Short mmCIF file of the C-alpha atoms (twelve columns), coordinates in Angstrom:
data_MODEL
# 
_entry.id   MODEL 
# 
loop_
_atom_site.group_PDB 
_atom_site.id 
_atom_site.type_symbol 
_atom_site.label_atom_id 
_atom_site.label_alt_id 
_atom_site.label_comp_id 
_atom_site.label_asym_id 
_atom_site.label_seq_id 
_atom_site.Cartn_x 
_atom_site.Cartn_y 
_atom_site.Cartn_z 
_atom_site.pdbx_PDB_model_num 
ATOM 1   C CA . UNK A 1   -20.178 29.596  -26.632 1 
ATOM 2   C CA . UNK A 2   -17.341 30.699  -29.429 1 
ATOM 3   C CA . UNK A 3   -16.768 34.494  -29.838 1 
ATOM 4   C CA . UNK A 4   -14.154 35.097  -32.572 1 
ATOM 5   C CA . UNK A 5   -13.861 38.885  -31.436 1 
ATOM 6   C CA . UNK A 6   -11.370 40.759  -29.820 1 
ATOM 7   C CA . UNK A 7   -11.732 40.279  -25.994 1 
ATOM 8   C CA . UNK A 8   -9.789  38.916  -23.036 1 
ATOM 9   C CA . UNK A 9   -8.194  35.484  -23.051 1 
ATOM 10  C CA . UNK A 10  -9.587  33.224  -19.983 1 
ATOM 11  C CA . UNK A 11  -6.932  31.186  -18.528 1 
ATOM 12  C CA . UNK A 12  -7.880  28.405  -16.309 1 
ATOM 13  C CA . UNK A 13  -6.041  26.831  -13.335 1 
ATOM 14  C CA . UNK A 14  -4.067  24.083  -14.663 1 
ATOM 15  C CA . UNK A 15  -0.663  22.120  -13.432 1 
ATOM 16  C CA . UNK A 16  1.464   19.658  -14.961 1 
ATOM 17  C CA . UNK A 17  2.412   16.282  -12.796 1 
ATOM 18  C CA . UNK A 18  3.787   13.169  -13.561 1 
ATOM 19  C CA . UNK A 19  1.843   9.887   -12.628 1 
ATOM 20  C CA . UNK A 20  3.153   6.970   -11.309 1 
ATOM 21  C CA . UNK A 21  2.062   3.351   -12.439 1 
ATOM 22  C CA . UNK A 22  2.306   -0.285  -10.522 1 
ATOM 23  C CA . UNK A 23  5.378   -0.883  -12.389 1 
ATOM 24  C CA . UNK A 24  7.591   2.499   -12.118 1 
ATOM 25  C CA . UNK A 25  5.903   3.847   -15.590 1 
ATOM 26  C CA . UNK A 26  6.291   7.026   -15.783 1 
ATOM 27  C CA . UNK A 27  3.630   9.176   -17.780 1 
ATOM 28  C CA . UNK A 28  3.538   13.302  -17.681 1 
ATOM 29  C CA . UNK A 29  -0.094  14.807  -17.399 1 
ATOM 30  C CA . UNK A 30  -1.728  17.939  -17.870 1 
ATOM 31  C CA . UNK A 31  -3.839  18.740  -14.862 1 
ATOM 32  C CA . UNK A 32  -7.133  20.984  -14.645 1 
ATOM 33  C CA . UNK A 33  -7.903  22.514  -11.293 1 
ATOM 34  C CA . UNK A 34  -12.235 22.841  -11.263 1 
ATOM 35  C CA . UNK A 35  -13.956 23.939  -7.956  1 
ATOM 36  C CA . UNK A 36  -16.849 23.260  -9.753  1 
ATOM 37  C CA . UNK A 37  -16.433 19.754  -10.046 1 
ATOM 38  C CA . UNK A 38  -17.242 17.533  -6.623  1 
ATOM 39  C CA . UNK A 39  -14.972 15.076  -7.458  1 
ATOM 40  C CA . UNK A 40  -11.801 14.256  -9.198  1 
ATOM 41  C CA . UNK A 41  -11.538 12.399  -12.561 1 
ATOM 42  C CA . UNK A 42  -8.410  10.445  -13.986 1 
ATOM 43  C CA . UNK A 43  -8.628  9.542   -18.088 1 
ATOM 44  C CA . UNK A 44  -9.010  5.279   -18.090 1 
ATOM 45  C CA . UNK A 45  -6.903  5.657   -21.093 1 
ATOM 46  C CA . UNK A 46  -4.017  6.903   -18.507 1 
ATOM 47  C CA . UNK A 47  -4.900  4.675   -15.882 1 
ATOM 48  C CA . UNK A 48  -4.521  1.591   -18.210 1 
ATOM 49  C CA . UNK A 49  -0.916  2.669   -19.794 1 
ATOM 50  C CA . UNK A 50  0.609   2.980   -16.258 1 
ATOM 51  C CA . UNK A 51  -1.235  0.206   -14.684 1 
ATOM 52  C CA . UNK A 52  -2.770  1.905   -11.768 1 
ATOM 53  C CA . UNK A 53  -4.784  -0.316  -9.713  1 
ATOM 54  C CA . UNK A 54  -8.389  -0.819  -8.661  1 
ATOM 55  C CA . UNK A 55  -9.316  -0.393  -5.353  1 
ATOM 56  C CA . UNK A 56  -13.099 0.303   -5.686  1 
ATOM 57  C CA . UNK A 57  -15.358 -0.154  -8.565  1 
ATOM 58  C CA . UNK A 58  -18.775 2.331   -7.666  1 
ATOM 59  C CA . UNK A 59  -21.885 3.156   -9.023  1 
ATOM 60  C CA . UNK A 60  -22.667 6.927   -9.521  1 
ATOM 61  C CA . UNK A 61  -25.218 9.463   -10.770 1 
ATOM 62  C CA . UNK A 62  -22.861 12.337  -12.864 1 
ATOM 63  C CA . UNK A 63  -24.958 15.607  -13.233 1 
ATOM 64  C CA . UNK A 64  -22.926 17.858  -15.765 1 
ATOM 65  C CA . UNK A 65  -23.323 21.296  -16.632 1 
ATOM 66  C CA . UNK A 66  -26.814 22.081  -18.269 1 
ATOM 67  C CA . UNK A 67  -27.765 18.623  -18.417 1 
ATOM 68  C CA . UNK A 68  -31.159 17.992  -17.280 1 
ATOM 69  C CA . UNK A 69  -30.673 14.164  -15.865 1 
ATOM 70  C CA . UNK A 70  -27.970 12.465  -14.280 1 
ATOM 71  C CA . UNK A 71  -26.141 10.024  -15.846 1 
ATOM 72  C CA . UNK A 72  -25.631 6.672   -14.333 1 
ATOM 73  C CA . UNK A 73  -22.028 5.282   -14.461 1 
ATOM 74  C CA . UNK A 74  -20.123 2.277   -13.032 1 
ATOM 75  C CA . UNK A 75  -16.520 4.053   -12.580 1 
ATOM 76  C CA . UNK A 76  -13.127 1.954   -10.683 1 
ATOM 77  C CA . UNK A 77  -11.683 4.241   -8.277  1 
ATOM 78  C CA . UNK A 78  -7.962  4.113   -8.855  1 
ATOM 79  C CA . UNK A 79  -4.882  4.230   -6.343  1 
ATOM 80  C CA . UNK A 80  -2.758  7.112   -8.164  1 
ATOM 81  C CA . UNK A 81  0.750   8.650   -7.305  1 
ATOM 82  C CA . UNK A 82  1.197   12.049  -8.597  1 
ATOM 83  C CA . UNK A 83  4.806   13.901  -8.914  1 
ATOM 84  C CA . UNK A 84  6.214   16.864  -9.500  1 
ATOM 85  C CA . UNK A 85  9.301   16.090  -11.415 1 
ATOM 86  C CA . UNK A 86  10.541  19.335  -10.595 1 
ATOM 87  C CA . UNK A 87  10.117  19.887  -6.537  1 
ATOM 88  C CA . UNK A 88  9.818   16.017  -5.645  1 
ATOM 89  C CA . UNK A 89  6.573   16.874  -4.324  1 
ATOM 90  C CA . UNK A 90  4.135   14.241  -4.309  1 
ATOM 91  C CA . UNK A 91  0.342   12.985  -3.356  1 
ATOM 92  C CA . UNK A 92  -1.194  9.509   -2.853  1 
ATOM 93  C CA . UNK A 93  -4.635  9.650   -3.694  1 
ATOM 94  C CA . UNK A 94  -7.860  7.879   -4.988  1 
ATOM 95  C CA . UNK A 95  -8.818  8.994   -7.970  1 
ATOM 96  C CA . UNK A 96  -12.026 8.101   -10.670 1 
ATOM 97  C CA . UNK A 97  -11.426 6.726   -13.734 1 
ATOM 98  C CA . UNK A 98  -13.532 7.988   -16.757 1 
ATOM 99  C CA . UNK A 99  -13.373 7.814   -20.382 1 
ATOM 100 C CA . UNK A 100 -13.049 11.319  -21.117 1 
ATOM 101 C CA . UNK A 101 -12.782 14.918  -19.258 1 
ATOM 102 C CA . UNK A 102 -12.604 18.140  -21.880 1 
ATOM 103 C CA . UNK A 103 -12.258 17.897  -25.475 1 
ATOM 104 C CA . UNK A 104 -8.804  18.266  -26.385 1 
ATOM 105 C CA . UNK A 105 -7.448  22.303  -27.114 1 
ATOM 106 C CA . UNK A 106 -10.543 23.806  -24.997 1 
ATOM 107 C CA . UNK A 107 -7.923  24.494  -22.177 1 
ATOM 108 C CA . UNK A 108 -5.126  26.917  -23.435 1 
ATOM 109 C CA . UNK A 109 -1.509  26.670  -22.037 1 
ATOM 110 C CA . UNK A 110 0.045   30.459  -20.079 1 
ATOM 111 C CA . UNK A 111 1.562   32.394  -22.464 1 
ATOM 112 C CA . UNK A 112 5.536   32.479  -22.302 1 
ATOM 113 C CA . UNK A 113 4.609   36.516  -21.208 1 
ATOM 114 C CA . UNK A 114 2.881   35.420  -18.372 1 
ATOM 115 C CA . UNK A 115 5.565   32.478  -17.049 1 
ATOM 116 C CA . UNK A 116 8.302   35.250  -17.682 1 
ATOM 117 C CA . UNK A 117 6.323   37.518  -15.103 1 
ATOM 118 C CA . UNK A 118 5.989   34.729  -12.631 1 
ATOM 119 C CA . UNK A 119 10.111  33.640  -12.977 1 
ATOM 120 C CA . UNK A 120 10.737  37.742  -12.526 1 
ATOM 121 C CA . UNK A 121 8.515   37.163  -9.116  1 
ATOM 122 C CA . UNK A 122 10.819  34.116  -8.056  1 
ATOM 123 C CA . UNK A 123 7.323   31.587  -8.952  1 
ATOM 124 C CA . UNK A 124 7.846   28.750  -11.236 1 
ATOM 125 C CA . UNK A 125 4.754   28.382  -13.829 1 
ATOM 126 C CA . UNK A 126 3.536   24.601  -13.573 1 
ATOM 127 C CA . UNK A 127 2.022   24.081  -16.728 1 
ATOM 128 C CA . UNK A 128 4.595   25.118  -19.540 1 
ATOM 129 C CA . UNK A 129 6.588   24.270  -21.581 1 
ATOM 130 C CA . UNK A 130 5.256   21.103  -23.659 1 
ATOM 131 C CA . UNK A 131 3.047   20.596  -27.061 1 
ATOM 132 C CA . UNK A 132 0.006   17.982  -25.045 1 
ATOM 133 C CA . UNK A 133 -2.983  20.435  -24.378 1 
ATOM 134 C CA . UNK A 134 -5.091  17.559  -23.278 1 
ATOM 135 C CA . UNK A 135 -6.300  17.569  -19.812 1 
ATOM 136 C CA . UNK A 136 -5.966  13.693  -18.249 1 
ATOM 137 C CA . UNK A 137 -6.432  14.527  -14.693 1 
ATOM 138 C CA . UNK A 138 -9.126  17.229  -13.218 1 
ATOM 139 C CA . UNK A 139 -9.084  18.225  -9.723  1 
ATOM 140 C CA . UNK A 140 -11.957 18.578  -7.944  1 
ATOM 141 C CA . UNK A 141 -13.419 19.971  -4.341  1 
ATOM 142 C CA . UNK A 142 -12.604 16.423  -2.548  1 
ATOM 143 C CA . UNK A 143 -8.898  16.754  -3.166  1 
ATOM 144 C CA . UNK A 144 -8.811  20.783  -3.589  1 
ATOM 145 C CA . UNK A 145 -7.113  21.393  0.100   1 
ATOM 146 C CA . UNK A 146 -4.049  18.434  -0.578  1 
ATOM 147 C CA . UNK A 147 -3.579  20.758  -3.516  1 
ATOM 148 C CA . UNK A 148 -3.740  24.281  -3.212  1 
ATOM 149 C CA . UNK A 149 -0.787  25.450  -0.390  1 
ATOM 150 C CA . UNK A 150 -2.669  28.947  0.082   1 
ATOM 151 C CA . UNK A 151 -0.004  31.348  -1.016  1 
ATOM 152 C CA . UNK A 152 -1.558  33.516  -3.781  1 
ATOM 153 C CA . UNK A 153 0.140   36.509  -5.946  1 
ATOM 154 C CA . UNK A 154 -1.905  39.115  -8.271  1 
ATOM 155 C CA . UNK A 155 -0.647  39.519  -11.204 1 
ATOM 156 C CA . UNK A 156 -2.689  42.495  -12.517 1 
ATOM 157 C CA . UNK A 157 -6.301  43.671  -11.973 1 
ATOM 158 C CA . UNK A 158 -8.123  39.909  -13.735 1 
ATOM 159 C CA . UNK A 159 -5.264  37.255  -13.375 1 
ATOM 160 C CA . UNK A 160 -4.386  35.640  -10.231 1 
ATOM 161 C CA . UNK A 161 -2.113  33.038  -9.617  1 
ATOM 162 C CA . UNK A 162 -2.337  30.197  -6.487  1 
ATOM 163 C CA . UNK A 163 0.695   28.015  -5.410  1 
ATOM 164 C CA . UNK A 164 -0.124  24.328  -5.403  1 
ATOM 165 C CA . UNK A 165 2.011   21.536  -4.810  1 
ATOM 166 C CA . UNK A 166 2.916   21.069  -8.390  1 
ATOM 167 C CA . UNK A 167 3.914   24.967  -8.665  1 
ATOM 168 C CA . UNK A 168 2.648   28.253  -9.841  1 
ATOM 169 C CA . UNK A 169 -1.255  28.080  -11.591 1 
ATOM 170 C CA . UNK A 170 -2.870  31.042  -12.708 1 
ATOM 171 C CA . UNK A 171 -6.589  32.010  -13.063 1 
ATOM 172 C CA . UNK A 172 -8.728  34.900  -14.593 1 
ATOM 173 C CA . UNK A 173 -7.809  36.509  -18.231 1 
ATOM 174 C CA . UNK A 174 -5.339  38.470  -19.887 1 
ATOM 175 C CA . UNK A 175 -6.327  40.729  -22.792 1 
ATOM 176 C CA . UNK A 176 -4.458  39.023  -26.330 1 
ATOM 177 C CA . UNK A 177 -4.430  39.429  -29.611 1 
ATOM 178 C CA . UNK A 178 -7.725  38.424  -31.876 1 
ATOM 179 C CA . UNK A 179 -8.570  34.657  -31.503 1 
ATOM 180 C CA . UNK A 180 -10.684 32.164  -31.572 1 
ATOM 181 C CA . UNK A 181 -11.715 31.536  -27.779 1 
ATOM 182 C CA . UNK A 182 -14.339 29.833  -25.865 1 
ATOM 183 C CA . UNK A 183 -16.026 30.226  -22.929 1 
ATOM 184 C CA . UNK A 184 -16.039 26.821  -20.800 1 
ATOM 185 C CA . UNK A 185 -17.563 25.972  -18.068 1 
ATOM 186 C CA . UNK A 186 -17.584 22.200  -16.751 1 
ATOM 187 C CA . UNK A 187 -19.668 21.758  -13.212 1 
ATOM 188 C CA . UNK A 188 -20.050 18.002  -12.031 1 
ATOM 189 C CA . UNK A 189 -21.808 16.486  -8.939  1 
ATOM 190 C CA . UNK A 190 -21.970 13.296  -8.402  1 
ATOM 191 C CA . UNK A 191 -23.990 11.026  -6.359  1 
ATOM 192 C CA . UNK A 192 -23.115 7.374   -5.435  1 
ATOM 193 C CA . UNK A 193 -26.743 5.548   -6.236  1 
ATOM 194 C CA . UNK A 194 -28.292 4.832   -2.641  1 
ATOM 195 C CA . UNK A 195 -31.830 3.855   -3.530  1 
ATOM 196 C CA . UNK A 196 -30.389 0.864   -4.893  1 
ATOM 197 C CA . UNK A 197 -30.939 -2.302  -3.028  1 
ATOM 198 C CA . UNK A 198 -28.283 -3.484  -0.569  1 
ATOM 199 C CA . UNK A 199 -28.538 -6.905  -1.912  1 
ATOM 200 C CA . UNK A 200 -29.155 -5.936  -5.355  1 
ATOM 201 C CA . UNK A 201 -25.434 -3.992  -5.075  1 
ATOM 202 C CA . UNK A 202 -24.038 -6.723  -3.156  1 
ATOM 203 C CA . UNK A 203 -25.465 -9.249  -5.900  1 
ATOM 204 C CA . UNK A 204 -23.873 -7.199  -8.916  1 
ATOM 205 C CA . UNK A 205 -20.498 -6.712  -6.962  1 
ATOM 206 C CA . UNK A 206 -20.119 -10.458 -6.399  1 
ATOM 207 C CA . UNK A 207 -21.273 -10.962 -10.427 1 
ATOM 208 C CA . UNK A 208 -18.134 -8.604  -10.944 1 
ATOM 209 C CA . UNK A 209 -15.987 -10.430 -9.044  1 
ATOM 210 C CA . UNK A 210 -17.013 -13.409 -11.000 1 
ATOM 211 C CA . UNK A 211 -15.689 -12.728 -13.997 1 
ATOM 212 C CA . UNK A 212 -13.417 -14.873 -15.743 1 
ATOM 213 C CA . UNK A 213 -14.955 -18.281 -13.225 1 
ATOM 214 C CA . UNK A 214 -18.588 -18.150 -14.018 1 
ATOM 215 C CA . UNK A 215 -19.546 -15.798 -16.505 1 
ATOM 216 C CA . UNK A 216 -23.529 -17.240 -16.122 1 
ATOM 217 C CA . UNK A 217 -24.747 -16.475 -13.062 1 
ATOM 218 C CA . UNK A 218 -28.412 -17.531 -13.008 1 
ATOM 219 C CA . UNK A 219 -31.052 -15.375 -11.084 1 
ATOM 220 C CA . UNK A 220 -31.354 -16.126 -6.938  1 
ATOM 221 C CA . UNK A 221 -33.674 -18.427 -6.065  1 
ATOM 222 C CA . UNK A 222 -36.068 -17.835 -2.357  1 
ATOM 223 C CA . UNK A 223 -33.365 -19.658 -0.162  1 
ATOM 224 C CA . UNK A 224 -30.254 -17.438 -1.848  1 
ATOM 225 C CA . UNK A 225 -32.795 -14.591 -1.560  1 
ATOM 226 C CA . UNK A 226 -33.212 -15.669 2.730   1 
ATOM 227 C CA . UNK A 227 -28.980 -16.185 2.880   1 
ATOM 228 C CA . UNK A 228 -28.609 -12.729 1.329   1 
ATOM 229 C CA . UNK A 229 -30.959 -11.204 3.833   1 
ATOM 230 C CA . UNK A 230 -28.733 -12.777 6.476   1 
ATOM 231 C CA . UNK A 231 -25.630 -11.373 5.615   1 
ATOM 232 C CA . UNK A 232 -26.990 -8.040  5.304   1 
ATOM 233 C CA . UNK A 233 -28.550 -8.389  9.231   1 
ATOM 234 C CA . UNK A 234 -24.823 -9.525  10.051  1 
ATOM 235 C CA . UNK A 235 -23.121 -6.455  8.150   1 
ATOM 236 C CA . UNK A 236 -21.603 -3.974  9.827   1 
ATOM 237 C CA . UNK A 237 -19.965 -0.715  9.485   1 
ATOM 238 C CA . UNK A 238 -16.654 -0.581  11.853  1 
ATOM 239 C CA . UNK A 239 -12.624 1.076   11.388  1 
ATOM 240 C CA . UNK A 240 -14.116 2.612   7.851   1 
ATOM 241 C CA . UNK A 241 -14.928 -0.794  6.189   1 
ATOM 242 C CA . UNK A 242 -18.273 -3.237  6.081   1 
ATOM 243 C CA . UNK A 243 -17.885 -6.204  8.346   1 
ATOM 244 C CA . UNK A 244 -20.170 -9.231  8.789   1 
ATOM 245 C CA . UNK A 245 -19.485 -13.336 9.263   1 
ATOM 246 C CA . UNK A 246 -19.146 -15.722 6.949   1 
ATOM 247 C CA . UNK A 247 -22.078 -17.748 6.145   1 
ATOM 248 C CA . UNK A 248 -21.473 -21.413 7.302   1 
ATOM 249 C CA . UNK A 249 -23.784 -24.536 6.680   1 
ATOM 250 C CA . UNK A 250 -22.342 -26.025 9.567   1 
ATOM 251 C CA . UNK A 251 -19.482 -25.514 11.983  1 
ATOM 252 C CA . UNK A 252 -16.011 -25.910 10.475  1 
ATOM 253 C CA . UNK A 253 -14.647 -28.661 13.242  1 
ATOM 254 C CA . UNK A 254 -13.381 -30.899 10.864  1 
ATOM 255 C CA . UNK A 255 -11.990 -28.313 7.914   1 
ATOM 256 C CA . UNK A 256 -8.267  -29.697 8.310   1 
ATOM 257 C CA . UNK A 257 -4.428  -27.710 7.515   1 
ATOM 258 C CA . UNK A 258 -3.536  -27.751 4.044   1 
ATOM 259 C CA . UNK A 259 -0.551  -25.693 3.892   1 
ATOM 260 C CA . UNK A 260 1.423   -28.004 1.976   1 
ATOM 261 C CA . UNK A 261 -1.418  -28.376 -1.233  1 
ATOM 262 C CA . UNK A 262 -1.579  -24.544 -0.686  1 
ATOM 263 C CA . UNK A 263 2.412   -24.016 -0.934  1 
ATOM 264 C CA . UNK A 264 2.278   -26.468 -3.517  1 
ATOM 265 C CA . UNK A 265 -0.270  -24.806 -5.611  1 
ATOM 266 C CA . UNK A 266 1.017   -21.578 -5.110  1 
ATOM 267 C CA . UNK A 267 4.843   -22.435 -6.271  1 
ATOM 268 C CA . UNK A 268 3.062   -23.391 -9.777  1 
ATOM 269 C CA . UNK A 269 1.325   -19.933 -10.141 1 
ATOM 270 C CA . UNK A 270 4.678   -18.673 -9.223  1 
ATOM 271 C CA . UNK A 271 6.519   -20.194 -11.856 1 
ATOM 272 C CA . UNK A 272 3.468   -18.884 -14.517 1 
ATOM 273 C CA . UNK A 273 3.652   -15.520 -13.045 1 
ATOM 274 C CA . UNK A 274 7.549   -15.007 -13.910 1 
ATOM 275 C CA . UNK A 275 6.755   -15.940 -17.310 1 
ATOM 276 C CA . UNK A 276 4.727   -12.669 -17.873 1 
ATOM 277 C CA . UNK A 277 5.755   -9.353  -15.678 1 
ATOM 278 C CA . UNK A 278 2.785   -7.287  -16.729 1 
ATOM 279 C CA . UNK A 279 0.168   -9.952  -14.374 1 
ATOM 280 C CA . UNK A 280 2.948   -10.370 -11.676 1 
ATOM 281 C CA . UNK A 281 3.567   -6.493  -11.382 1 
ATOM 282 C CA . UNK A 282 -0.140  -6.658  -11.594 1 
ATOM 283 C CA . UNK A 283 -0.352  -9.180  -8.728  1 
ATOM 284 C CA . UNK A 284 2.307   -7.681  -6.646  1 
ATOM 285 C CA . UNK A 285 0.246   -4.108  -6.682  1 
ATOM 286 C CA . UNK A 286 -2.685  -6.013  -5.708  1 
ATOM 287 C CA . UNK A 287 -1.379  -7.806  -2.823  1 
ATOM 288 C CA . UNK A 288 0.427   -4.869  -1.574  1 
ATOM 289 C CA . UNK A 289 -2.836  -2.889  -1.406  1 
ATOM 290 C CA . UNK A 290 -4.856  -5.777  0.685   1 
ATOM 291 C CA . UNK A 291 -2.122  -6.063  2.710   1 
ATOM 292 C CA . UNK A 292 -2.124  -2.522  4.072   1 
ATOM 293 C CA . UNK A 293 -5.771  -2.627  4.039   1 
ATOM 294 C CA . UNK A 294 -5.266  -5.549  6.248   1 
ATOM 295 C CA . UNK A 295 -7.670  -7.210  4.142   1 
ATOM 296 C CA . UNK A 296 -5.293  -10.685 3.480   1 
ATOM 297 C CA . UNK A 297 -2.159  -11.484 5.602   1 
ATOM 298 C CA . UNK A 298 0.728   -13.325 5.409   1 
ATOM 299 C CA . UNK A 299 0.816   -16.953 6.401   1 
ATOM 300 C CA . UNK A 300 3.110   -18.729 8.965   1 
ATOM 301 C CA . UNK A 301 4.558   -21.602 8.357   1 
ATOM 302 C CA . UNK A 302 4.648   -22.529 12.259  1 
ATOM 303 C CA . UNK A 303 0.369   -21.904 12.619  1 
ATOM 304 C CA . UNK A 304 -2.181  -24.537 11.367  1 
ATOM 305 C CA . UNK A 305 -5.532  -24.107 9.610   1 
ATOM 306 C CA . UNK A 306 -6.803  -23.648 6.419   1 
ATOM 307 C CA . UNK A 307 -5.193  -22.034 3.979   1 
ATOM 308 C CA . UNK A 308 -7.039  -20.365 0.733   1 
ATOM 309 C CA . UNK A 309 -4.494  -20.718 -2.663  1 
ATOM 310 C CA . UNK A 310 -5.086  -18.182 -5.086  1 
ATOM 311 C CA . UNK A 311 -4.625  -17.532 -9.045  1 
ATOM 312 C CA . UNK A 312 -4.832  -14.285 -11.306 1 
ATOM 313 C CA . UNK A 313 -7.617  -13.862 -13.634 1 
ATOM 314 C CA . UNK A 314 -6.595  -12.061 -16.680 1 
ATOM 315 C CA . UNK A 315 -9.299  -10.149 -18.708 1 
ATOM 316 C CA . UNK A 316 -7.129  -9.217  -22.068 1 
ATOM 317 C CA . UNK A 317 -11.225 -7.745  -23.311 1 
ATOM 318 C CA . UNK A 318 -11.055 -5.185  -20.069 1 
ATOM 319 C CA . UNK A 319 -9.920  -1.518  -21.304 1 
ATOM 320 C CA . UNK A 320 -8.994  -0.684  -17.320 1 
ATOM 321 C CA . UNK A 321 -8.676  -3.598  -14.951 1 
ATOM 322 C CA . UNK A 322 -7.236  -6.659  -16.574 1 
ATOM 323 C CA . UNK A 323 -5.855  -8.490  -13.800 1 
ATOM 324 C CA . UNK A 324 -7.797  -10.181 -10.518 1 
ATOM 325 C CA . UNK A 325 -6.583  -12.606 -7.759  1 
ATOM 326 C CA . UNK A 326 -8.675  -15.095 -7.312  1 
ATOM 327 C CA . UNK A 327 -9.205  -17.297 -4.311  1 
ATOM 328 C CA . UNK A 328 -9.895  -21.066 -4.717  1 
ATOM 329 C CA . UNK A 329 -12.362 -21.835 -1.284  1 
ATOM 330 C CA . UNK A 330 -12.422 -25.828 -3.015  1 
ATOM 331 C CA . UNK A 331 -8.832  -26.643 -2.572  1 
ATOM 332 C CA . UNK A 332 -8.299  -29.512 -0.053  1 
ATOM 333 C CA . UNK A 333 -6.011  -32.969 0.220   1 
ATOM 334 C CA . UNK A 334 -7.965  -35.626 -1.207  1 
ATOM 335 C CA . UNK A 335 -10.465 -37.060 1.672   1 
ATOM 336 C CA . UNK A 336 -10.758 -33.999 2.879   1 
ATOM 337 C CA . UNK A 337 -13.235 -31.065 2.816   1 
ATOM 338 C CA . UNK A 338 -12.795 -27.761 1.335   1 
ATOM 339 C CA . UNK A 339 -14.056 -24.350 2.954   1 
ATOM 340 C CA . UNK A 340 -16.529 -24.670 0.495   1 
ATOM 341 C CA . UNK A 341 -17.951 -27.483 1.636   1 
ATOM 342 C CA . UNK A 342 -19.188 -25.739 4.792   1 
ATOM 343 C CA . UNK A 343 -20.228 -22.632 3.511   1 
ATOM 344 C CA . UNK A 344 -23.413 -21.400 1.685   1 
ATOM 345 C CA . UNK A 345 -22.225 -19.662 -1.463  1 
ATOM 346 C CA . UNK A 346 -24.715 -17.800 -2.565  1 
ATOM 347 C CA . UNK A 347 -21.569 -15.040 -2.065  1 
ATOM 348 C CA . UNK A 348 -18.687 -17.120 -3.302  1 
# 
């Protein structure tokens, strides 16, 4: 709705923060503060110039204001570090990527009046102070409380203003001269799609992961259909992740140490990766996240066994993630059999 009239200008909670990418880029965003929204939404366009990486990639139904169906999305959920370049405060968080939040000018910036009254108070106004109006980050319910610190202050009878970790936001309206303003309202839920199939999700995650190695995956056939339904009878939720067993042919007696092929193969991708720092930053950020998520470890040289090499995948047509590791299950000394020799790979 646009009233040109003379009424009250709305002000909505918003904060200014500085994002953090993979490779210490530094990139200053204008953030929206929506209890109305369930979950929290980062521009891809943002993601991509810093480099944040992917640690999920999920499938969700996005209800928006007045729309009368959901919209189905496939989103990458984001690891994102957010400053405060002026308090040092930070937050580590998961965040949704998405192609666009508000159209640009819809939120307006405090007036100078109203950051003067805060400074009188001893508050510093977060968002100030700089010509980008658009909004790259909103802040929904599920991060709301790592936010908001509780400490409020009225400022008259309609405007309020809320501490949060970035500074001083204010809400409500002030009464201004005659503008152009508009009423906006933006009120998300979003559901993660449920009804679909295990193995149907598990089939389209693995054709994901796929990309850049076999880009035609043909349909499954009755016996990939029966290995499927095994891994999902072996799956498992446990410590806040899925667990199941990998799916062997036959028992892995003879799969032999090949530490030294590994080592081998691993001191070439080295020597490509220092030849381009954007896929070895990439790497690196990868790496460190599976690492804490205690989802690879480090090798020692002292144990024995079989050792999966690995290689970046780089996807120069991808607007978000670019870069993936890839392991290679077929790597053994010649005479020798690879973990993919033992294992079904319907999955692989």
């Amino acid at each position: 709705m646009i009233d040109t009239g003379n009424r009250n200008i709305i002000y909505y909670q918003t904060a200014r923060a500085n994002v953090v990418g993979s490779n210490k880029i530094i990139r200053g965003i204008r953030i929206l503060i929506d209890s109305g929204s369930e979950t929290s939404f980062l521009l891809e366009s943002i993601a991509e110039e810093v480099g944040l990486p992917t640690v999920s990639i999920e499938k969700l139904k996005i209800h928006t204001f007045g729309s009368r169906a959901p919209h189905l999305r496939e989103l990458e959920r984001k690891r994102v570090l957010l400053k405060d370049p002026n308090s040092g405060s930070q937050l580590e968080c998961n965040i949704l990527g998405i192609d666009k939040i508000v159209g640009v000018d819809l939120i307006r910036i405090p007036s100078k009046g109203i950051a003067s009254v805060l400074r009188q108070k001893g508050f510093v106004l977060s968002d100030q102070g700089s010509e980008d109006t658009e909004i790259g980050l909103l802040i929904g319910n599920d991060l709301m409380d790592k936010i908001l610190t509780g400490k409020t202050c009225r400022l008259s009878e309609n405007l309020m203003s809320y501490e949060t970790i970035f500074g001083w936001v204010i809400n409500g309206s002030s009464r201004g001269e005659s503008v152009s303003n508009f009423t906006l309202s933006i009120c998300t839920r979003v559901e993660r799609c449920e009804d679909e199939k295990l193995s149907d999700l598990l089939y389209n995650w693995f054709q994901l992961e796929s990309l850049g190695i076999n880009d035609s995956l043909s349909g499954r056939s009755e016996t990939d259909e029966k290995i499927i339904q095994k891994f999902e009878e072996n799956l498992r939720f446990e410590n806040d992740r899925y667990v199941t067993g990998l799916l062997w042919k036959r028992e892995p007696v003879d799969l032999r140490d090949n530490f030294h092929l590994a080592k081998r193969q691993f001191d070439s991708f080295r020597g490509e990766l220092n030849t381009n720092i954007f896929v070895r930053n990439q790497c690196k950020e990868i790496i460190k996240f599976r690492k804490a998520n205690n989802i690879v470890e480090e090798c020692n040289e002292s144990e024995t066994g079989y050792l999966m090499p690995y290689r970046s995948v780089v996807r120069k047509d991808k607007s978000t993630t670019q870069v993936r590791l890839v392991f290679n299950c077929s790597s053994s000394k010649r005479g020798d059999l690879s973990l993919n020799d033992y294992l079904n790979k319907v999955l692989i």
